[in-house]
Every structure is written in C-alpha cells, then in structure tokens.
Coordinates of C-alpha atoms in Angstrom, one line a residue:
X16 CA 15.7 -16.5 19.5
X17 CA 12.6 -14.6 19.6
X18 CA 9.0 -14.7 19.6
X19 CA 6.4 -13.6 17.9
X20 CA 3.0 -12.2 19.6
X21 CA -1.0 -12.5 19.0
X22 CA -3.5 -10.1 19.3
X23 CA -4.8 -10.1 22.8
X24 CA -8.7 -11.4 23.2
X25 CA -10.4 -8.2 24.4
X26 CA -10.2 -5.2 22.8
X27 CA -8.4 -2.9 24.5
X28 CA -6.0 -0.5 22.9
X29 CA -2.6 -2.7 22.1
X30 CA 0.4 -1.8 24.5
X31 CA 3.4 -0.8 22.2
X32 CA 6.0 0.6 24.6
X33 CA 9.5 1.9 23.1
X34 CA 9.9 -2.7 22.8
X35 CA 8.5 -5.4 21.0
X36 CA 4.7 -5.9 23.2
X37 CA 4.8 -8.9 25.8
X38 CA 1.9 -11.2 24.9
X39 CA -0.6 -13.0 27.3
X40 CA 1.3 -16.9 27.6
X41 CA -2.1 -18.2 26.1
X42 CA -2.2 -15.9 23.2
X43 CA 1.6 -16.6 22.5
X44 CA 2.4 -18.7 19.1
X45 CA 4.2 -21.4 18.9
X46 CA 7.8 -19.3 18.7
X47 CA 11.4 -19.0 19.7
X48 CA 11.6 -16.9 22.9
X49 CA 12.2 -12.7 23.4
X50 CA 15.2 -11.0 24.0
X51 CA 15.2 -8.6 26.5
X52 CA 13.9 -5.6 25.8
X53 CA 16.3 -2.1 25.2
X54 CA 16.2 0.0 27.9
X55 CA 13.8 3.1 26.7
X56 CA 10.5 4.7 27.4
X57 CA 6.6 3.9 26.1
X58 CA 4.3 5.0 23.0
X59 CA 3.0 3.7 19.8
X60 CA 1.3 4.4 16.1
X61 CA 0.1 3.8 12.1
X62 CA 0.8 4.5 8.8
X63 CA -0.1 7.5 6.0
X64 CA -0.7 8.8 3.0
X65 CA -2.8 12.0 1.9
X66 CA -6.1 12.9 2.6
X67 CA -8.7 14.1 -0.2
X68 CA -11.3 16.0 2.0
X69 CA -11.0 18.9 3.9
X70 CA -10.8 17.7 7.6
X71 CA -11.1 19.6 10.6
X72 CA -7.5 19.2 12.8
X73 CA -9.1 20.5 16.1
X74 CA -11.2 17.1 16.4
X75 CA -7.9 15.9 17.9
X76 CA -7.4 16.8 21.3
X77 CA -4.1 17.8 21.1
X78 CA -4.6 20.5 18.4
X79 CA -6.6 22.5 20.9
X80 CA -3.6 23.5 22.6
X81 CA -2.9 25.2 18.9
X82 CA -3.8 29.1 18.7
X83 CA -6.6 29.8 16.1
X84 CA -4.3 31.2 14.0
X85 CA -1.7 28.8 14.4
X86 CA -4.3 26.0 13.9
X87 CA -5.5 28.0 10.2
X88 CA -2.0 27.8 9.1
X89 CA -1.9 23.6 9.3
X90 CA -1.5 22.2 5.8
X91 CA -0.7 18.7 6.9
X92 CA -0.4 16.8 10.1
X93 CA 0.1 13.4 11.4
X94 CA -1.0 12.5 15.4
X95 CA 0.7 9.4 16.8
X96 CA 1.5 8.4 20.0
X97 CA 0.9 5.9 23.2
X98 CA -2.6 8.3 24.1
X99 CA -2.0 10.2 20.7
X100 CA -0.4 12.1 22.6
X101 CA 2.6 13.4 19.5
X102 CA 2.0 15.3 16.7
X103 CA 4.0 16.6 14.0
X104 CA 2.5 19.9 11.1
X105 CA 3.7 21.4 8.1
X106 CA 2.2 25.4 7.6
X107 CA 1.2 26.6 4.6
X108 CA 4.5 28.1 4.5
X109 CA 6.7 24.6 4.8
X110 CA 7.4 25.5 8.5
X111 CA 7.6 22.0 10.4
X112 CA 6.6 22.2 13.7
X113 CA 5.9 19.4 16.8
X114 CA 4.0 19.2 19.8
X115 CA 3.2 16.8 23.0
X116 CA 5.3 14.1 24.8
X117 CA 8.4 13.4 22.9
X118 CA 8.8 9.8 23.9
X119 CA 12.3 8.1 22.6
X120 CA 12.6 11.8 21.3
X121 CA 10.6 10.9 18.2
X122 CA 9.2 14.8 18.0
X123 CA 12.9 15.2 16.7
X124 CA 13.9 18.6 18.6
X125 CA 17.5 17.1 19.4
X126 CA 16.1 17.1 23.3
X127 CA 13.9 14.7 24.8
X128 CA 11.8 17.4 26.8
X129 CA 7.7 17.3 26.1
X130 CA 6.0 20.7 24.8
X131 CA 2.6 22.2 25.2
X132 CA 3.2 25.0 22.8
X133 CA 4.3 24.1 19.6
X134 CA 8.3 23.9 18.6
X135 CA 9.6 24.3 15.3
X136 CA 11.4 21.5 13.7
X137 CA 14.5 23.5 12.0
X138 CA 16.3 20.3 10.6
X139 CA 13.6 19.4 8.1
X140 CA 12.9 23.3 7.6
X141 CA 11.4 23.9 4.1
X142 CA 11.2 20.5 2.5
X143 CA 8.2 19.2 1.5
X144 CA 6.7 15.8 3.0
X145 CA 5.6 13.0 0.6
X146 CA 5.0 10.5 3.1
X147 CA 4.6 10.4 7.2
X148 CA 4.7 6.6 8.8
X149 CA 5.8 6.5 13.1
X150 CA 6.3 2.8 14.9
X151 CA 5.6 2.0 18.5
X152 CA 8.8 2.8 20.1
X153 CA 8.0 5.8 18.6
X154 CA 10.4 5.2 15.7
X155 CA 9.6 8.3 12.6
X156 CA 10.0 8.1 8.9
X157 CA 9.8 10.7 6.6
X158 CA 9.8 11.2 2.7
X159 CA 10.4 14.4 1.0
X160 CA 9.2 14.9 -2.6
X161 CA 12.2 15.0 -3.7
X162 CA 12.7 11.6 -2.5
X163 CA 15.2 11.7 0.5
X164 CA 14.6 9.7 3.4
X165 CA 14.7 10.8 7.0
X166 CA 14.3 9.1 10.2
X167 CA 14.4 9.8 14.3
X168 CA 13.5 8.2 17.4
X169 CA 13.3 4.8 19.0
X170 CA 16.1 2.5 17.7
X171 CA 16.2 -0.3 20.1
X172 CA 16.2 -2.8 17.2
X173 CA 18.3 -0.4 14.5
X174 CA 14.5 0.6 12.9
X175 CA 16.0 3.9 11.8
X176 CA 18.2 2.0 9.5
X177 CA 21.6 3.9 10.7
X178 CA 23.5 0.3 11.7
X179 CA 23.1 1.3 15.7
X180 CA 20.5 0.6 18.2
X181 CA 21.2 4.3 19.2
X182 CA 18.2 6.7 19.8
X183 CA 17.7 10.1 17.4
X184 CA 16.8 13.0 18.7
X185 CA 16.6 14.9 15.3
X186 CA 15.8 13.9 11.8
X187 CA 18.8 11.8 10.0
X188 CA 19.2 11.1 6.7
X189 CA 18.8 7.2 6.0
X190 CA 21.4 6.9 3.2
X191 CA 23.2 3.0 4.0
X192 CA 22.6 1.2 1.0
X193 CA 20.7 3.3 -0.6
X194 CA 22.9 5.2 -2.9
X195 CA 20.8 7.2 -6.2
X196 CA 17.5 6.0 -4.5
X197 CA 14.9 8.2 -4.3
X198 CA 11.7 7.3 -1.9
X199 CA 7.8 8.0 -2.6
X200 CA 6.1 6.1 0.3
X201 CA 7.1 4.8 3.8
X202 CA 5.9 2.4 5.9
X203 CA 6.5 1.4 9.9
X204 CA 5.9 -1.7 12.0
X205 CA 6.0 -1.6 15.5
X206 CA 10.1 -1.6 15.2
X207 CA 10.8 -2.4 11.6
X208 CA 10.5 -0.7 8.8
X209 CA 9.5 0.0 5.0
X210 CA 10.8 2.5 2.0
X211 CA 9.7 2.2 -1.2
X212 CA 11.7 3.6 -4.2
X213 CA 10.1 6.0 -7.3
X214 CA 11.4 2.8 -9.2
X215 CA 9.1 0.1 -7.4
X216 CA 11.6 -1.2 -5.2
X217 CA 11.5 -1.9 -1.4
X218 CA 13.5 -1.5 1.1
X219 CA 13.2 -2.9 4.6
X220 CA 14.9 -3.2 7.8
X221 CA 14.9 -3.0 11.8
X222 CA 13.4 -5.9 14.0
X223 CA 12.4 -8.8 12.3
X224 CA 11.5 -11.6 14.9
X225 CA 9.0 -13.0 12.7
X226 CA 10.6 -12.3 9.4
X227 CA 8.7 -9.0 9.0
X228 CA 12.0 -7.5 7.5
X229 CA 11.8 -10.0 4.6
X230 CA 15.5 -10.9 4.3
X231 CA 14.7 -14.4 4.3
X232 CA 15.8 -15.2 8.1
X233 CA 14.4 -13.7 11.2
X234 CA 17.9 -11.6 11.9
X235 CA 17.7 -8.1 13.0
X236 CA 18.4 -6.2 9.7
X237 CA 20.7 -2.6 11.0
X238 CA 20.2 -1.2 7.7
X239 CA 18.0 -0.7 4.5
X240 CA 18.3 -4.0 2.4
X241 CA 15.6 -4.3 -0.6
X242 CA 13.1 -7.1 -0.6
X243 CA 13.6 -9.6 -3.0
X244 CA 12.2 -13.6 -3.8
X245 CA 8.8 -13.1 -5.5
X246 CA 8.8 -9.1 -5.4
X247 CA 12.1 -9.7 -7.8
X248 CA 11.4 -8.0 -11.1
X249 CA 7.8 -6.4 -9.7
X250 CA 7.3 -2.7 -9.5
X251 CA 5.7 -2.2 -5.9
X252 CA 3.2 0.6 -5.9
X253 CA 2.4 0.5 -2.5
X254 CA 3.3 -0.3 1.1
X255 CA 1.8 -1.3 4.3
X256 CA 2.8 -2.3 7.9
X257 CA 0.6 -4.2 10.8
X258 CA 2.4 -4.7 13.9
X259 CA 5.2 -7.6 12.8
X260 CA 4.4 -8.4 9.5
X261 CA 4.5 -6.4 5.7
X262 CA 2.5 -5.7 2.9
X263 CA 3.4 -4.5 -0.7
X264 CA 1.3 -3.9 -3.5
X265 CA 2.0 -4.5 -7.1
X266 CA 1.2 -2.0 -10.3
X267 CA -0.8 -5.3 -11.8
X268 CA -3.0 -5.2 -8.6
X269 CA -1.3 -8.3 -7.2
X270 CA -1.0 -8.1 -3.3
X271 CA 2.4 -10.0 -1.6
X272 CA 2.9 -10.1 2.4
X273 CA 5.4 -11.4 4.8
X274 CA 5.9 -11.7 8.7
X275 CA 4.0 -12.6 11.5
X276 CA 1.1 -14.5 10.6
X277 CA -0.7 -16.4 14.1
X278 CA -3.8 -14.5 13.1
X279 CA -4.3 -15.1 9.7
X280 CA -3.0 -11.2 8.7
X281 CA -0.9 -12.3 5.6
X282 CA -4.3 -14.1 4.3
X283 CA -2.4 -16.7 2.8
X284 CA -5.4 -19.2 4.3
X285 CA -2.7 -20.4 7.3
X286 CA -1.3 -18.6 10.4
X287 CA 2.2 -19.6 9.4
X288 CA 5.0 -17.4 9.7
X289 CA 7.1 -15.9 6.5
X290 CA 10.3 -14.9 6.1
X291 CA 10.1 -13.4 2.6
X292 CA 7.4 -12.7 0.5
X293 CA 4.6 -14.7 -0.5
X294 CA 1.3 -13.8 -2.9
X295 CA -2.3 -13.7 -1.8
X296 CA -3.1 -16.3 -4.2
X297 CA -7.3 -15.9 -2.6
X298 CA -7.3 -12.5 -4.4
X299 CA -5.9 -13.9 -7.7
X300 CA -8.5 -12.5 -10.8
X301 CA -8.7 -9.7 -8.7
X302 CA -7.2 -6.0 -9.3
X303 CA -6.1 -4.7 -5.6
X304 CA -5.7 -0.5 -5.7
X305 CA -5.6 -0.2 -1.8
X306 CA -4.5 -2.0 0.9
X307 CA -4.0 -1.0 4.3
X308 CA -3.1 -2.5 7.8
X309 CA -4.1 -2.7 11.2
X310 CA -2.5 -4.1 14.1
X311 CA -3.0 -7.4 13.3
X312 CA -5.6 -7.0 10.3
X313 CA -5.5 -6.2 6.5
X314 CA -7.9 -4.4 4.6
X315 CA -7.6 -4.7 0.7
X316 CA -9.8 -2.7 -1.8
X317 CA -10.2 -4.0 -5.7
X318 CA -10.9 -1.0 -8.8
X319 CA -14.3 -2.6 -9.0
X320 CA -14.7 -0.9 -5.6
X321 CA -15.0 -4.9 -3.4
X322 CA -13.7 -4.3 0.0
X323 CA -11.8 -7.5 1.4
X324 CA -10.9 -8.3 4.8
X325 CA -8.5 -10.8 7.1
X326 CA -6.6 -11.6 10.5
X327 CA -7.4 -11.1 13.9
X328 CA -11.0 -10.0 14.6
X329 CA -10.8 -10.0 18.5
X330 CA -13.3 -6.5 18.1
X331 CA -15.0 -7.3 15.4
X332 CA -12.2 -5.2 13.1
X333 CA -12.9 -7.2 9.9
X334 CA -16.7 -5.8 9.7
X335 CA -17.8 -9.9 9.5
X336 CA -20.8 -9.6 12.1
X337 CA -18.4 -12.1 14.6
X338 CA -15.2 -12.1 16.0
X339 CA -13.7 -15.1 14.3
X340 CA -10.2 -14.3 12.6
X341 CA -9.9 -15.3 9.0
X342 CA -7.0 -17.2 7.3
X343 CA -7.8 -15.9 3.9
X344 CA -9.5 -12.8 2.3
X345 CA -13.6 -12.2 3.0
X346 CA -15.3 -10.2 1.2
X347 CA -17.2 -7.2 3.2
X348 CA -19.6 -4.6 2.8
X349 CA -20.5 -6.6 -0.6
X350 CA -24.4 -5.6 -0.4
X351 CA -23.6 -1.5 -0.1
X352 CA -22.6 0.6 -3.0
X353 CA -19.3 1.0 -4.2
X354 CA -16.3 1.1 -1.7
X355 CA -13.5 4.0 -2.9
X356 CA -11.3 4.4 0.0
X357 CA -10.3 1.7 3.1
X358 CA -8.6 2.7 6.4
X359 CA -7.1 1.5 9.1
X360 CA -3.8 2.2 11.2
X361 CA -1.4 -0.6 13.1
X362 CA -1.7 1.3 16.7
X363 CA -5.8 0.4 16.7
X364 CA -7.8 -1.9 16.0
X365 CA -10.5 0.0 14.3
X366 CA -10.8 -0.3 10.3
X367 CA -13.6 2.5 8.3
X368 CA -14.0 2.8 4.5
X369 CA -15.7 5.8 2.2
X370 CA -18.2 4.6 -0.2
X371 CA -18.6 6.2 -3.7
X372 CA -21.5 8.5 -2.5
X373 CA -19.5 10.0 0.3
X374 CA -20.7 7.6 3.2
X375 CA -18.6 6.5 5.5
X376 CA -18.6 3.1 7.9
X377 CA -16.8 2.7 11.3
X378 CA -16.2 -1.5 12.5
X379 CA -14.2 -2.6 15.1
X380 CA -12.7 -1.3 18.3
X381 CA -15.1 2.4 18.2
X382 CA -14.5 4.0 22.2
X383 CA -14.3 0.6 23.9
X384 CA -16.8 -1.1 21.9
X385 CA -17.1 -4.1 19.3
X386 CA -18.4 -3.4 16.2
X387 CA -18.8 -6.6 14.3
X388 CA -20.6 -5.3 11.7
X389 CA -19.8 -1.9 9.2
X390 CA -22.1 0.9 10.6
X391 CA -22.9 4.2 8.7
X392 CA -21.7 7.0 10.7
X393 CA -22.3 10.7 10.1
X394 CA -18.7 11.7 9.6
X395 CA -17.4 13.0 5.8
X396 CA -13.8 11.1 6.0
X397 CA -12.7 7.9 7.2
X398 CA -10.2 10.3 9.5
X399 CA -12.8 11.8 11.3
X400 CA -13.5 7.9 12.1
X401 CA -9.8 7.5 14.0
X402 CA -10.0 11.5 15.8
X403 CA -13.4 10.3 17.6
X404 CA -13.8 6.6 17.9
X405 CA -10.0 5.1 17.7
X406 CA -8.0 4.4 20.7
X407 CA -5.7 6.2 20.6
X408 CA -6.9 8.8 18.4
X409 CA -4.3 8.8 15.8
X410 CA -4.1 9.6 12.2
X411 CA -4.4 6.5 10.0
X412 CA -2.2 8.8 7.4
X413 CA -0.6 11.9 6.7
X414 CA -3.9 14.2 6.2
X415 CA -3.9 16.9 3.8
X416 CA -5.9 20.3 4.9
X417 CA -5.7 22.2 2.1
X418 CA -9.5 23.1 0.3
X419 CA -10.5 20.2 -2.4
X420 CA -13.1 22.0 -4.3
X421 CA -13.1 18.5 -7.1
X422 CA -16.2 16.4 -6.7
X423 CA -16.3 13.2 -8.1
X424 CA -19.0 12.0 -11.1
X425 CA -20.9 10.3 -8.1
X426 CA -20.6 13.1 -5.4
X427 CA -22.2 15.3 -7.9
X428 CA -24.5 13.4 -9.9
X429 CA -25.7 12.9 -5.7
X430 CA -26.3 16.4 -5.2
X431 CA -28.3 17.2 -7.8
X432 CA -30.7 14.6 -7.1
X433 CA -34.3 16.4 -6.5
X434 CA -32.9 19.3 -7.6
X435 CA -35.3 21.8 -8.9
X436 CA -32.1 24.1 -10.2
X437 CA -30.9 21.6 -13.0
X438 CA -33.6 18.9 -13.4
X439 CA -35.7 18.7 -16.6
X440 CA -38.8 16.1 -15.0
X441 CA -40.1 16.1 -11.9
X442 CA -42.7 12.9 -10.5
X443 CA -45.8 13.5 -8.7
X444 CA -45.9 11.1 -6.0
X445 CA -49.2 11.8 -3.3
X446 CA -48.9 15.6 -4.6
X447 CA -45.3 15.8 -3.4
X448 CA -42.7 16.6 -6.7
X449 CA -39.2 14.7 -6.9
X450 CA -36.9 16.4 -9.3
X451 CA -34.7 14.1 -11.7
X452 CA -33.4 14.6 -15.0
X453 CA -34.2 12.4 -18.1
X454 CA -30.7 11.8 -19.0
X455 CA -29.5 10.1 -15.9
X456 CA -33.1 7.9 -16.0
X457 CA -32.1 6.5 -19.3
X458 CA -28.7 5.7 -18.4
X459 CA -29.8 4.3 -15.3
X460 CA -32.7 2.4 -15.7
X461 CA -33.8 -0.1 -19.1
X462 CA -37.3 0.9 -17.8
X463 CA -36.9 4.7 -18.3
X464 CA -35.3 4.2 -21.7
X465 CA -38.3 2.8 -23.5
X466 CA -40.1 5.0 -21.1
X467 CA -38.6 8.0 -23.0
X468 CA -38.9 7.2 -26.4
X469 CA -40.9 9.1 -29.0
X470 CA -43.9 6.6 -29.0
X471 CA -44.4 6.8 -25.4
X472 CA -46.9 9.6 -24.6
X473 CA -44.1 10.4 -20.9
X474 CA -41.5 11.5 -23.4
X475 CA -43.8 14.6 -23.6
X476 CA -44.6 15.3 -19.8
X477 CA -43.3 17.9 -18.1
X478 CA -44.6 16.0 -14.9
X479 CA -45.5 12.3 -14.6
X480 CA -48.4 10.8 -12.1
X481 CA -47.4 8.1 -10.1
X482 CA -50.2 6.3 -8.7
X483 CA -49.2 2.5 -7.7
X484 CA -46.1 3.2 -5.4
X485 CA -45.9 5.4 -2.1
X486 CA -44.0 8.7 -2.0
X487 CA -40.8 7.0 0.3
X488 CA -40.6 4.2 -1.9
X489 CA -40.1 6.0 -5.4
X490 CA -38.3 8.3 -4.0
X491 CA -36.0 6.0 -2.9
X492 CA -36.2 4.3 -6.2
X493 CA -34.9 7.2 -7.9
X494 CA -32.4 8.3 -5.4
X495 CA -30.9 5.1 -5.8
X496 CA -30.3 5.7 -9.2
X497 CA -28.4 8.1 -8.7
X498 CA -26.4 7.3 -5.7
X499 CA -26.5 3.2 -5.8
X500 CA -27.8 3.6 -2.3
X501 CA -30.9 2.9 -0.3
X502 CA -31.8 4.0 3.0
X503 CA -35.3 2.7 4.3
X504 CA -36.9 1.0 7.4
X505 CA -37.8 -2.9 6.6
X506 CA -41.4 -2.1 6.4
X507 CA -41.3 0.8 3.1
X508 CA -38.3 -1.5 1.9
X509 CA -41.3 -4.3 1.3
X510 CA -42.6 -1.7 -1.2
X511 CA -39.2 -0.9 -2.9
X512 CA -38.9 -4.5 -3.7
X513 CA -42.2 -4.6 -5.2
X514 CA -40.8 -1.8 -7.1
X515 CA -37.6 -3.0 -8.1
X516 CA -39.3 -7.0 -9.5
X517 CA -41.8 -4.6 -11.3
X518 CA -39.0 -2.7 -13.0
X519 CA -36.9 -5.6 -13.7
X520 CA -33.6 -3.4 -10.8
X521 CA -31.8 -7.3 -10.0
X522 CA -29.6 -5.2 -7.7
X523 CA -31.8 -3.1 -6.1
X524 CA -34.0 -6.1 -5.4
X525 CA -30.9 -8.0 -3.8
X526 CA -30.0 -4.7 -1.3
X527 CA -34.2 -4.9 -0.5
X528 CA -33.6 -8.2 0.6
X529 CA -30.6 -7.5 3.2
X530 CA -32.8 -4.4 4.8
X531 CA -35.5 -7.1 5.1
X532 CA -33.4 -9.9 6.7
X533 CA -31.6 -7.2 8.9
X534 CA -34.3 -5.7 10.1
X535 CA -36.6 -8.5 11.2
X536 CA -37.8 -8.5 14.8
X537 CA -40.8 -10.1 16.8
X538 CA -42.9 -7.5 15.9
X539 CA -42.6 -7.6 11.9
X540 CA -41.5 -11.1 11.0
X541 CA -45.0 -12.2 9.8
X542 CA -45.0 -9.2 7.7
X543 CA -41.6 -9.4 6.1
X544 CA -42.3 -12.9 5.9
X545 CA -44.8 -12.9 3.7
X546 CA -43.6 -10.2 1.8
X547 CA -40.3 -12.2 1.3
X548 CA -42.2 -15.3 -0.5
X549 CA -44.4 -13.0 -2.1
X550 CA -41.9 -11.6 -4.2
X551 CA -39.3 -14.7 -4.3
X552 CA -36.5 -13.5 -2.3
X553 CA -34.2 -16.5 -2.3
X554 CA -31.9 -15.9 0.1
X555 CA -34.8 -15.0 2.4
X556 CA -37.4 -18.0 1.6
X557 CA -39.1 -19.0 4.6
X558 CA -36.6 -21.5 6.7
X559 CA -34.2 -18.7 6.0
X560 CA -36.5 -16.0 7.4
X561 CA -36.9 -18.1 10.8
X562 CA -33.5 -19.0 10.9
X563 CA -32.3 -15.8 10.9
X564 CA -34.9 -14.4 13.8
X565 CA -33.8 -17.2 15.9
X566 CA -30.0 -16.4 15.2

C-alpha cells in the first residue's frame, strides 16, 4: 500500500526528486505505507497555459546563457526543474529547442547529457504547442494544436502513459486508449497525469497513491483511462494538478477535485481522501472561469472577478493574513478591485493574481519569506511574480512572447485618466488641474449625472472649483472611478471617506475603511479613531478599532 504525504511546516521549497516526496513522520496522514521508490535521479515542476503580456524571458537565470539573438527569437517557453534548472523554447520559426540539466532525460534529446548551449529538439520539429505541463520526476507533456499528445521523461510510476515504468529520452506519442482523441490542455502531478480532450473529456493516469488518477481505487493506472463518476456527461473546460491530487473545471463554472486531501486542497470542507471525483459544493451559485494549483493549494477565480482560496497555508500561500489551512473555499482579496487572472504552480508554494487595472499581488513563499497577506508588487504579469520571488523560479505556464498590442476596457479607460490629450473637463483642486472626461463621470458616479444635467450651471464649465476636499483626496476620488482602485496613506484616506459618505460611493467608503483598519499604529489610532465614528464605519466602530491595534 502506499501513503500519501502533507505539506511540510516551514516553507522551504518542496523536495520532488525523480519519486513520490518522503514526508516528515509528524506531517504524515493517516495512510497505507510507500513502496520503494524507482531507481532514478532528482527535479521537480507546475503547470501552463498562455500568457497575455509581453514578458521579458531573461528574468530567468537560465535564459542568460541564450545569445541576444537567440533570446529575440523565443516565442514561447516553459522553465521547470529541481533549481529551474530545465527549459524548453519554441522560435518564431517553430524550431523546438532545450537547455540545462536533463534530469530523467525530460529535455527529450534521446541522451541524458545536460547542455549549456541550447540543443534543438528534432522530434517535435515544426508542430505547434497548445499546452506545456512537466511533474517532479521530471515527467513532460505536451499538446500540439492539432491535438496530439506527447510525453518524455521520468516514468517510475508509468506517468507517460506508455504501460512501462521505462524512462523516455525523446518525445513519444501517448496514443493507448486514446484512439480519434484529440487533446487541448494537459495537466501533471508530481507522477500522475492529466489530458483533456477538444470534446470535454479527461483523461488521467500514472501514480495514484491517493486516488489522484481518479479511477476509483488507488491502483497505479499504466495508461490513459478517462475520468468518469460525477464528470460523466460534463464537458471539462479546464484542468489542474497540485502535487497528488486533481482538478477539472466544468463549462457551467462548476469546479470537481479528487486525490490527496490532508490539507484541505480538494476544499470539500474535510481532509479526506478521494478516489474519484467529487464537487466543491462551498462554491455552488458561483461561476468558476479559472482555477489553478499549487503544491498543496487551489486557487479558484469566479466571472464576477472573486478570487477564492484553500489547502495548506504553511507560508501564508492562501493570502488569509495566517497560516491556518482551510478545508473549504475563502474568499481573498475581496476589498481590492476586480481579480482577472490567478496563478500558482505545484513545484512552489507561492500563489499571485492580476487585477482588472493591471496590478499585480505576490502571497506566500516570496525568496524564503511568508507572505500571509496579498502585497501589490511592481511587476506587469503574475509571471514576472514566479522568475523573481518563487523557489524554484519556474514558469507557472507556458508563456507566450509574442507583442499584445490589445488593451482591455479597464487598461485603457486607466490610462487616459488625467489625460489632457482626450479629456473634455478638468477640476481645479488647490490650483492643480485633473483631467477627466464627462462621459466616464456620468457612468461612474449618480453624483456626476445630476451634476451634468442642463439645469446645473457645471454642465457648462469648462473647469470646475473644488473648494471643500484636498488635492490627494479628489484625485483619488476620481482615479478610482476610473480604475476601481485607491491608493492612499490612512491619514488622506480619512478625507476620501468624508468624500465618498458625501457622494453617496458605498464601495469606496467600504475600501476607505480597510486602508483605515490596516494602517492603524500607536501614532494615529486616536486620529483614525475618531474619524472612524465620525463617519459610521461599522466594521471599524470603536471596540473594533482597539481590537485590531492590540491584535
């Protein structure tokens, strides 16, 4: 029998050698014992997709061993690894091409020698790459956009899916089972494995200890078999893999997981184990569009933009300001603007998201350090997040290089906020101008559109005196009507409440109120106080004040 393992309690990087990860006796559920081990080398890894922004490759250290020219002919590229120290790229010219250690021979040359310079990859030699996913043996899969289905590397617990436990040293066509399939999206474990089909099935196989494979039993599975019991019937849109346990999205935004569960990951409210899959019932009324896995943590993200977390939280990874694990979905982030992309990888223990406005947060493991809580970083992708603060510095997904010149509504309504190019009104605030335009006001804001009727003498102005509120503070006011964000110290966030009661802004005054109880200290407490009661902050009356500065 075998067992199944628990995320260690400090947060160092997770050891995923080319075998399932020995866990500290203390840490160790309640599970049938290990089998030995396969004889076969060390590394590790995540999980992909395709990135929207243009990203800069050389923040990972083992793309400055590239040539500048060879590094400007990168259209995508995946880094994986123990240290991230593997990487395969596709050129502009569908030229595949590896570099680094070549552990269990998962850079797929046929040979298991490691390169500094990099070595083309002939076998997989003009095809086109849908989706990138590596496990911690390093096992590889790869789908082409035409839907085949390769695989190479590790293969101690038949995670290729060939019906050995033999290594590949080259890229093999999966094809057991799987006759007239064609594959959109792949997904690994540490050593088991997920395809899904253009048709919305899955497919899973490889090691499957804690039931991870979801056959129903906790059998090795050799080769592809699709995932039935509840997923019978579904079309599955998406797929995701933490360490030992699965995760597949349905088109109805219904979110279904199976495997290991000792810290909560399959947020089914237990940390019960399960063989086949079983629906997040906590996230029912809700539409899921992304969800994503960590080593032993799940991020989900709804199309009203929530941001949900569960599982371990050993570094602070679910972004709940503590490092208590949760059984069941919590929501995160809930006070910022709107979330429109969640990341996170199962070789780390780091987790970031993108909000509408193009911010992005890092929580969790960041260099060494626990980050309990979601802090705003000045990076432009959640992938610059995983080259510069994840251990190892991996890629989360397959990222896309090639230039995205499409902004969203949100980027660009952003950037031409105090813009004196486009905008048709501009506010005189202690002789300093801010540049808006009318339309965006009225859409924005019930004050502005009975400001900007025909019986109002503003409609008319060209500029319009405000007296009663401080430069920072309108500013702020307006910037937030454009990007649904606020950025001020405590103190001017006192004066952007007064603001937002005055103008009737319910959710402005509620993201006042978190800047206020976040930034109280010894110094301002009597200030913010007083300021809290004066304008009826309820979650900040004053027991909740005190409590809070004590805490």
């Amino acid at each position: 029998m075998e067992r199944c393992f628990s995320v260690s309690g400090d947060c160092t990087a997770p050891s995923l050698a080319g075998r399932a990860p020995p866990a500290p006796a203390h840490l160790v559920s309640t599970a049938p014992p290990a089998p030995a081990p396969p004889p076969t080398p060390p590394p590790r890894p995540g999980r992909p997709r395709g990135a929207g922004a243009m990203v800069d490759v050389s923040k990972w250290p083992l793309f400055s061993l590239l040539s500048a020219k060879e590094t400007a002919a990168v259209r995508q590229a995946c880094v994986f690894g123990n240290s991230a120290n593997e990487a395969l790229y596709v050129t502009h010219s569908n030229e595949f091409a590896v570099i680094g250690l070549n552990c269990s021979n998962c850079l797929g040359t046929g040979d298991s020698l490691s390169t500094i310079a990099p070595r083309a990859l002939d076998a997989l030699r003009g095809k086109k790459v849908a989706s990138f996913s590596y496990g911690s043996g390093p096992h590889v899969l790869l789908a082409t956009e035409s839907g085949e289905l390769y695989a190479w590397g590790h293969n101690g617990y038949s995670q290729l899916g060939n019906g050995t436990t033999n290594q590949c040293a080259s890229p093999a066509l999966v094809t057991t089972n799987l006759q007239g399939k064609r594959f959109k999206e792949v997904a690994c474990g540490s050593h088991h494995s997920l395809a899904l089909t253009t048709d919305g099935e899955v497919f899973a196989w490889g090691y499957n200890n804690c039931g991870q494979v979801g056959s129903g039993s906790t059998a090795n599975q050799p080769s592809p078999r699709r995932v039935a019991g509840l997923l019978q019937g579904k079309a599955v849109v998406g797929v995701a893999c933490g360490q030992t346990s699965s995760l597949a999205l349905v088109d109805n935004g219904e979110l279904y997981s199976w495997g290991y569960n000792g810290n909560g990951q399959l947020g089914l409210g237990n940390n019960g184990n399960q063989l086949s899959p079983c629906r997040l019932t906590a996230l029912q009324g809700l539409c899921v569009q992304q969800v994503v896995a960590g080593y032993a943590h799940c991020l989900a993200l709804t199309d009203e933009g929530a941001l949900y977390a569960w599982g371990a939280n050993t570094c602070g990874q679910l972004g709940t300001g503590n490092k208590s694990n949760q059984h069941s979905p919590v929501q995160v982030m809930a006070e910022k603007e709107r979330v429109v992309e969640v990341a996170a990888c199962h070789s780390t223990h780091t987790s970031a998201a993108k909000t509408q406005s193009g911010q992005v947060y890092m929580w969790g493991q960041c260099r060494g350090q626990s980050v309990v809580l979601p802090h705003l970083t000045h990076f432009v992708s959640t992938d610059d997040v995983f080259a510069c603060v994840a251990t190892p510095a991996v890629m989360w997904r397959l990222l896309s290089l090639e230039t995205e010149d499409f902004m969203t509504l949100s980027q660009a309504l952003g950037r031409e906020f105090d813009s004196p190019e486009t905008a048709d009104l501009k506010f005189s605030v202690e002789g300093k101008y801010i540049y808006v335009h009318k339309a965006v006001l009225k859409i924005r804001c019930d004050h502005f559109r009975s400001m900007f009727q025909s019986h109002w003498s503003e409609d008319l102005q060209e500029v319009i005196e405000i007296e009663q509120f401080s430069f920072p503070v309108y500013r702020s006011f307006l910037h937030f009507l454009y990007t649904d964000t606020v950025e001020l110290p405590p103190e001017d966030a006192i004066g952007l409440l007064d603001l937002a009661t005055s103008y009737c802004e319910n959710r402005l005054k509620r993201l006042c109120q978190q800047i206020i109880k976040r930034g109280i200290t010894v110094d301002n407490a009597f200030t913010l106080l007083s300021a809290a009661v004066r304008y009826d902050a309820e979650d900040h009356s004053p027991s909740g004040l005190e409590r809070s500065h004590v805490e």
